[in-house]
């Protein structure tokens, strides 16, 4: 079974600074996807970024980028130029492709606070 | 395109009752997945529907069931509610079955008294 571990329950960052959220995972599949979702106080889950495991190039999406280390099964999220609107709970998730187990497995989340 | 919609947004029920939650996916999306979110257990997968068939199920008791209609809209039902069923229920849609990128609705917050 897949497991996802987010070792930082809470993080804080100053506005305009950079912060990195950590995520490690365990999977037996060679083909899978990795995701970071953001859940603000409204509780709406918003996709931040996605990475295909077969791609070596790290995904980027504006101020958000990932550091994907496949051998180490690590998938960290870097937020540059942090903004007040980035304050939210961030969830790392993995999904297996193929086989019969089609579902996302989420970590417990990291609560990010952005200080003005 | 309109996003995933869920109704109702809030529900209060008492133990022993049953409840039905509804989810309308993004237009053109054919797969709908359901998740339960609680402070203690986090986000847990309930089930996924594609082409009106349940394709995958999480580790939940049979009191939790669902269905999908021909227009891809989905409902989930919880019978004989227990206090522990109080949670945020999230629906997510994707183009096809599997771990294509899933887009989430705003959730239905269920409180069981």
mmCIF file of C-alpha atoms in Angstrom:
data_model
loop_
_atom_site.group_PDB
_atom_site.id
_atom_site.type_symbol
_atom_site.label_atom_id
_atom_site.label_comp_id
_atom_site.label_asym_id
_atom_site.label_seq_id
_atom_site.Cartn_x
_atom_site.Cartn_y
_atom_site.Cartn_z
ATOM 1 C CA UNK A 1 0.000 0.000 0.000
ATOM 2 C CA UNK A 2 1.086 3.512 -0.669
ATOM 3 C CA UNK A 3 2.034 5.733 2.240
ATOM 4 C CA UNK A 4 2.731 9.447 2.199
ATOM 5 C CA UNK A 5 4.563 11.211 5.013
ATOM 6 C CA UNK A 6 4.650 14.930 5.617
ATOM 7 C CA UNK A 7 7.005 15.407 8.543
ATOM 8 C CA UNK A 8 6.238 19.086 9.136
ATOM 9 C CA UNK A 9 2.803 19.562 10.727
ATOM 10 C CA UNK A 10 3.259 23.344 10.660
ATOM 11 C CA UNK A 11 5.519 25.807 8.876
ATOM 12 C CA UNK A 12 5.696 29.562 8.784
ATOM 13 C CA UNK A 13 7.284 31.975 6.341
ATOM 14 C CA UNK A 14 7.623 35.726 6.005
ATOM 15 C CA UNK A 15 5.861 37.359 3.117
ATOM 16 C CA UNK A 16 8.101 37.484 0.006
ATOM 17 C CA UNK A 17 10.403 34.776 1.387
ATOM 18 C CA UNK A 18 10.822 31.195 0.178
ATOM 19 C CA UNK A 19 9.626 28.089 1.984
ATOM 20 C CA UNK A 20 10.014 24.386 1.268
ATOM 21 C CA UNK A 21 7.500 21.755 2.368
ATOM 22 C CA UNK A 22 8.702 18.172 2.632
ATOM 23 C CA UNK A 23 7.058 14.958 1.515
ATOM 24 C CA UNK A 24 8.265 11.376 1.322
ATOM 25 C CA UNK A 25 6.304 8.463 -0.014
ATOM 26 C CA UNK A 26 6.460 4.756 -0.465
ATOM 27 C CA UNK A 27 5.140 2.863 -3.465
ATOM 28 C CA UNK A 28 5.863 -0.411 -5.182
ATOM 29 C CA UNK A 29 4.797 0.912 -8.560
ATOM 30 C CA UNK A 30 7.224 2.240 -11.143
ATOM 31 C CA UNK A 31 4.618 4.411 -12.840
ATOM 32 C CA UNK A 32 2.792 6.864 -10.650
ATOM 33 C CA UNK A 33 1.882 10.507 -10.200
ATOM 34 C CA UNK A 34 2.631 12.962 -7.434
ATOM 35 C CA UNK A 35 0.547 15.960 -6.481
ATOM 36 C CA UNK A 36 0.500 18.901 -4.139
ATOM 37 C CA UNK A 37 -2.908 20.217 -3.187
ATOM 38 C CA UNK A 38 -3.696 23.343 -1.184
ATOM 39 C CA UNK A 39 -6.680 23.632 1.149
ATOM 40 C CA UNK A 40 -7.380 27.178 2.357
ATOM 41 C CA UNK A 41 -9.852 27.934 5.158
ATOM 42 C CA UNK A 42 -12.695 27.662 2.624
ATOM 43 C CA UNK A 43 -11.867 23.902 2.589
ATOM 44 C CA UNK A 44 -11.782 23.777 -1.218
ATOM 45 C CA UNK A 45 -8.939 21.509 -2.344
ATOM 46 C CA UNK A 46 -6.965 23.230 -5.082
ATOM 47 C CA UNK A 47 -4.390 21.512 -7.256
ATOM 48 C CA UNK A 48 -1.057 23.306 -6.961
ATOM 49 C CA UNK A 49 1.266 21.157 -9.031
ATOM 50 C CA UNK A 50 1.587 17.694 -10.511
ATOM 51 C CA UNK A 51 4.591 15.525 -11.402
ATOM 52 C CA UNK A 52 4.730 12.366 -13.485
ATOM 53 C CA UNK A 53 7.162 9.896 -11.942
ATOM 54 C CA UNK A 54 8.659 8.963 -15.310
ATOM 55 C CA UNK A 55 9.721 12.554 -15.961
ATOM 56 C CA UNK A 56 13.091 13.558 -14.587
ATOM 57 C CA UNK A 57 12.473 17.254 -15.025
ATOM 58 C CA UNK A 58 10.992 18.909 -11.976
ATOM 59 C CA UNK A 59 7.568 20.474 -12.477
ATOM 60 C CA UNK A 60 7.121 24.206 -12.033
ATOM 61 C CA UNK A 61 4.014 26.341 -11.906
ATOM 62 C CA UNK A 62 4.730 30.045 -11.541
ATOM 63 C CA UNK A 63 6.011 30.543 -7.965
ATOM 64 C CA UNK A 64 5.629 26.854 -7.141
ATOM 65 C CA UNK A 65 8.208 24.228 -7.991
ATOM 66 C CA UNK A 66 9.037 20.738 -6.837
ATOM 67 C CA UNK A 67 12.218 18.853 -6.087
ATOM 68 C CA UNK A 68 11.487 15.285 -7.132
ATOM 69 C CA UNK A 69 14.059 12.730 -6.009
ATOM 70 C CA UNK A 70 12.748 9.407 -7.297
ATOM 71 C CA UNK A 71 15.411 7.174 -5.767
ATOM 72 C CA UNK A 72 14.914 8.770 -2.371
ATOM 73 C CA UNK A 73 11.111 8.832 -2.859
ATOM 74 C CA UNK A 74 11.049 12.474 -1.934
ATOM 75 C CA UNK A 75 8.795 15.166 -3.389
ATOM 76 C CA UNK A 76 9.196 18.589 -1.801
ATOM 77 C CA UNK A 77 7.335 21.767 -2.719
ATOM 78 C CA UNK A 78 9.090 25.114 -2.902
ATOM 79 C CA UNK A 79 7.043 28.299 -2.733
ATOM 80 C CA UNK A 80 8.941 31.391 -3.824
ATOM 81 C CA UNK A 81 7.976 34.989 -3.070
ATOM 82 C CA UNK A 82 5.371 33.820 -0.555
ATOM 83 C CA UNK A 83 2.118 35.739 -0.489
ATOM 84 C CA UNK A 84 -0.540 36.063 2.187
ATOM 85 C CA UNK A 85 -2.894 34.093 -0.030
ATOM 86 C CA UNK A 86 -0.559 31.108 0.127
ATOM 87 C CA UNK A 87 -1.562 30.490 3.736
ATOM 88 C CA UNK A 88 -3.329 27.132 3.768
ATOM 89 C CA UNK A 89 -3.002 23.454 4.558
ATOM 90 C CA UNK A 90 -0.852 21.752 1.946
ATOM 91 C CA UNK A 91 -1.313 18.075 1.145
ATOM 92 C CA UNK A 92 1.097 15.863 -0.723
ATOM 93 C CA UNK A 93 -0.554 12.976 -2.583
ATOM 94 C CA UNK A 94 0.488 10.033 -4.691
ATOM 95 C CA UNK A 95 -1.501 8.019 -7.168
ATOM 96 C CA UNK A 96 -0.714 4.706 -8.772
ATOM 97 C CA UNK A 97 -1.238 4.319 -12.482
ATOM 98 C CA UNK A 98 -2.348 0.925 -13.703
ATOM 99 C CA UNK A 99 -3.467 -2.095 -11.785
ATOM 100 C CA UNK A 100 -6.714 -2.108 -9.864
ATOM 101 C CA UNK A 101 -5.922 0.385 -7.140
ATOM 102 C CA UNK A 102 -6.970 3.703 -8.625
ATOM 103 C CA UNK A 103 -6.917 6.258 -5.871
ATOM 104 C CA UNK A 104 -5.023 9.165 -4.398
ATOM 105 C CA UNK A 105 -3.246 8.625 -1.105
ATOM 106 C CA UNK A 106 -2.752 11.783 0.915
ATOM 107 C CA UNK A 107 -0.309 12.809 3.600
ATOM 108 C CA UNK A 108 -1.535 14.350 6.850
ATOM 109 C CA UNK A 109 -0.825 17.852 5.640
ATOM 110 C CA UNK A 110 1.388 20.821 6.519
ATOM 111 C CA UNK A 111 -0.245 23.994 7.790
ATOM 112 C CA UNK A 112 1.534 26.973 6.250
ATOM 113 C CA UNK A 113 1.305 30.387 7.890
ATOM 114 C CA UNK A 114 2.467 33.468 5.997
ATOM 115 C CA UNK A 115 3.494 36.373 8.209
ATOM 116 C CA UNK A 116 3.211 39.933 6.858
ATOM 117 C CA UNK B 1 -16.043 25.541 -17.360
ATOM 118 C CA UNK B 2 -17.896 25.292 -14.113
ATOM 119 C CA UNK B 3 -16.074 23.429 -11.388
ATOM 120 C CA UNK B 4 -17.189 20.460 -9.352
ATOM 121 C CA UNK B 5 -20.303 21.215 -7.365
ATOM 122 C CA UNK B 6 -21.549 19.492 -4.260
ATOM 123 C CA UNK B 7 -24.882 19.748 -2.517
ATOM 124 C CA UNK B 8 -25.774 20.365 0.157
ATOM 125 C CA UNK B 9 -22.844 22.256 1.631
ATOM 126 C CA UNK B 10 -23.849 21.625 5.231
ATOM 127 C CA UNK B 11 -25.947 18.964 6.904
ATOM 128 C CA UNK B 12 -26.926 18.177 10.452
ATOM 129 C CA UNK B 13 -28.313 14.721 11.149
ATOM 130 C CA UNK B 14 -28.897 12.549 14.190
ATOM 131 C CA UNK B 15 -27.560 9.090 14.882
ATOM 132 C CA UNK B 16 -29.402 6.340 13.070
ATOM 133 C CA UNK B 17 -30.573 8.532 10.219
ATOM 134 C CA UNK B 18 -29.370 8.214 6.662
ATOM 135 C CA UNK B 19 -28.010 10.896 4.362
ATOM 136 C CA UNK B 20 -27.481 11.371 0.630
ATOM 137 C CA UNK B 21 -24.848 13.703 -0.764
ATOM 138 C CA UNK B 22 -24.681 14.810 -4.372
ATOM 139 C CA UNK B 23 -21.788 15.658 -6.670
ATOM 140 C CA UNK B 24 -21.808 17.106 -10.186
ATOM 141 C CA UNK B 25 -18.460 16.748 -11.953
ATOM 142 C CA UNK B 26 -16.824 19.149 -14.332
ATOM 143 C CA UNK B 27 -18.495 18.956 -17.735
ATOM 144 C CA UNK B 28 -16.920 16.162 -19.759
ATOM 145 C CA UNK B 29 -15.394 14.428 -16.756
ATOM 146 C CA UNK B 30 -16.516 10.840 -16.425
ATOM 147 C CA UNK B 31 -14.871 9.711 -13.218
ATOM 148 C CA UNK B 32 -16.003 10.729 -9.752
ATOM 149 C CA UNK B 33 -14.199 9.874 -6.530
ATOM 150 C CA UNK B 34 -15.315 10.449 -2.964
ATOM 151 C CA UNK B 35 -13.149 11.168 0.070
ATOM 152 C CA UNK B 36 -13.819 11.587 3.761
ATOM 153 C CA UNK B 37 -11.783 14.163 5.666
ATOM 154 C CA UNK B 38 -11.610 14.177 9.459
ATOM 155 C CA UNK B 39 -9.113 15.798 11.851
ATOM 156 C CA UNK B 40 -8.039 12.420 13.177
ATOM 157 C CA UNK B 41 -7.818 10.284 10.049
ATOM 158 C CA UNK B 42 -7.096 12.941 7.458
ATOM 159 C CA UNK B 43 -8.221 12.344 3.896
ATOM 160 C CA UNK B 44 -9.420 8.843 3.184
ATOM 161 C CA UNK B 45 -10.598 7.409 -0.113
ATOM 162 C CA UNK B 46 -14.155 6.112 -0.149
ATOM 163 C CA UNK B 47 -14.821 4.985 -3.722
ATOM 164 C CA UNK B 48 -14.498 5.839 -7.398
ATOM 165 C CA UNK B 49 -17.148 5.626 -10.079
ATOM 166 C CA UNK B 50 -16.654 5.532 -13.806
ATOM 167 C CA UNK B 51 -19.277 4.826 -16.446
ATOM 168 C CA UNK B 52 -21.885 4.220 -13.763
ATOM 169 C CA UNK B 53 -19.810 1.440 -12.184
ATOM 170 C CA UNK B 54 -17.885 1.413 -8.944
ATOM 171 C CA UNK B 55 -14.278 0.785 -9.942
ATOM 172 C CA UNK B 56 -12.512 0.958 -6.636
ATOM 173 C CA UNK B 57 -13.490 1.065 -2.989
ATOM 174 C CA UNK B 58 -11.695 2.153 0.147
ATOM 175 C CA UNK B 59 -11.794 0.540 3.545
ATOM 176 C CA UNK B 60 -15.184 1.714 4.764
ATOM 177 C CA UNK B 61 -18.161 -0.285 6.071
ATOM 178 C CA UNK B 62 -21.073 -1.203 3.856
ATOM 179 C CA UNK B 63 -23.108 1.643 5.332
ATOM 180 C CA UNK B 64 -21.272 3.838 2.836
ATOM 181 C CA UNK B 65 -22.505 3.384 -0.696
ATOM 182 C CA UNK B 66 -22.713 5.358 -3.868
ATOM 183 C CA UNK B 67 -23.861 5.430 -7.417
ATOM 184 C CA UNK B 68 -23.251 7.268 -10.639
ATOM 185 C CA UNK B 69 -25.782 8.318 -13.209
ATOM 186 C CA UNK B 70 -25.517 8.370 -16.982
ATOM 187 C CA UNK B 71 -24.682 12.096 -16.922
ATOM 188 C CA UNK B 72 -21.738 11.294 -14.590
ATOM 189 C CA UNK B 73 -23.356 12.931 -11.580
ATOM 190 C CA UNK B 74 -22.790 10.913 -8.447
ATOM 191 C CA UNK B 75 -24.433 10.430 -5.108
ATOM 192 C CA UNK B 76 -23.135 8.857 -1.951
ATOM 193 C CA UNK B 77 -25.319 7.514 0.789
ATOM 194 C CA UNK B 78 -24.537 6.816 4.401
ATOM 195 C CA UNK B 79 -27.076 4.738 6.292
ATOM 196 C CA UNK B 80 -27.475 4.333 10.045
ATOM 197 C CA UNK B 81 -25.338 7.362 10.800
ATOM 198 C CA UNK B 82 -22.842 7.226 13.656
ATOM 199 C CA UNK B 83 -21.198 10.091 15.508
ATOM 200 C CA UNK B 84 -17.904 9.166 13.859
ATOM 201 C CA UNK B 85 -19.350 9.861 10.436
ATOM 202 C CA UNK B 86 -19.127 13.583 11.146
ATOM 203 C CA UNK B 87 -16.687 14.814 8.524
ATOM 204 C CA UNK B 88 -16.098 16.842 5.424
ATOM 205 C CA UNK B 89 -17.019 14.750 2.392
ATOM 206 C CA UNK B 90 -15.134 15.732 -0.728
ATOM 207 C CA UNK B 91 -15.958 14.774 -4.261
ATOM 208 C CA UNK B 92 -13.394 14.919 -7.047
ATOM 209 C CA UNK B 93 -13.774 14.485 -10.771
ATOM 210 C CA UNK B 94 -11.350 13.551 -13.506
ATOM 211 C CA UNK B 95 -11.579 12.945 -17.225
ATOM 212 C CA UNK B 96 -11.119 9.203 -16.985
ATOM 213 C CA UNK B 97 -10.714 6.489 -14.423
ATOM 214 C CA UNK B 98 -7.471 6.241 -12.592
ATOM 215 C CA UNK B 99 -5.141 8.865 -11.282
ATOM 216 C CA UNK B 100 -5.651 11.444 -13.908
ATOM 217 C CA UNK B 101 -5.567 14.803 -12.198
ATOM 218 C CA UNK B 102 -8.534 15.059 -9.886
ATOM 219 C CA UNK B 103 -10.365 18.324 -9.312
ATOM 220 C CA UNK B 104 -12.199 18.738 -6.053
ATOM 221 C CA UNK B 105 -15.523 20.254 -5.117
ATOM 222 C CA UNK B 106 -16.065 22.488 -2.075
ATOM 223 C CA UNK B 107 -17.213 19.572 0.065
ATOM 224 C CA UNK B 108 -20.237 18.767 2.180
ATOM 225 C CA UNK B 109 -19.780 19.195 5.918
ATOM 226 C CA UNK B 110 -21.811 16.587 7.781
ATOM 227 C CA UNK B 111 -22.431 16.836 11.497
ATOM 228 C CA UNK B 112 -23.993 13.861 13.251
ATOM 229 C CA UNK B 113 -25.529 14.552 16.665
#
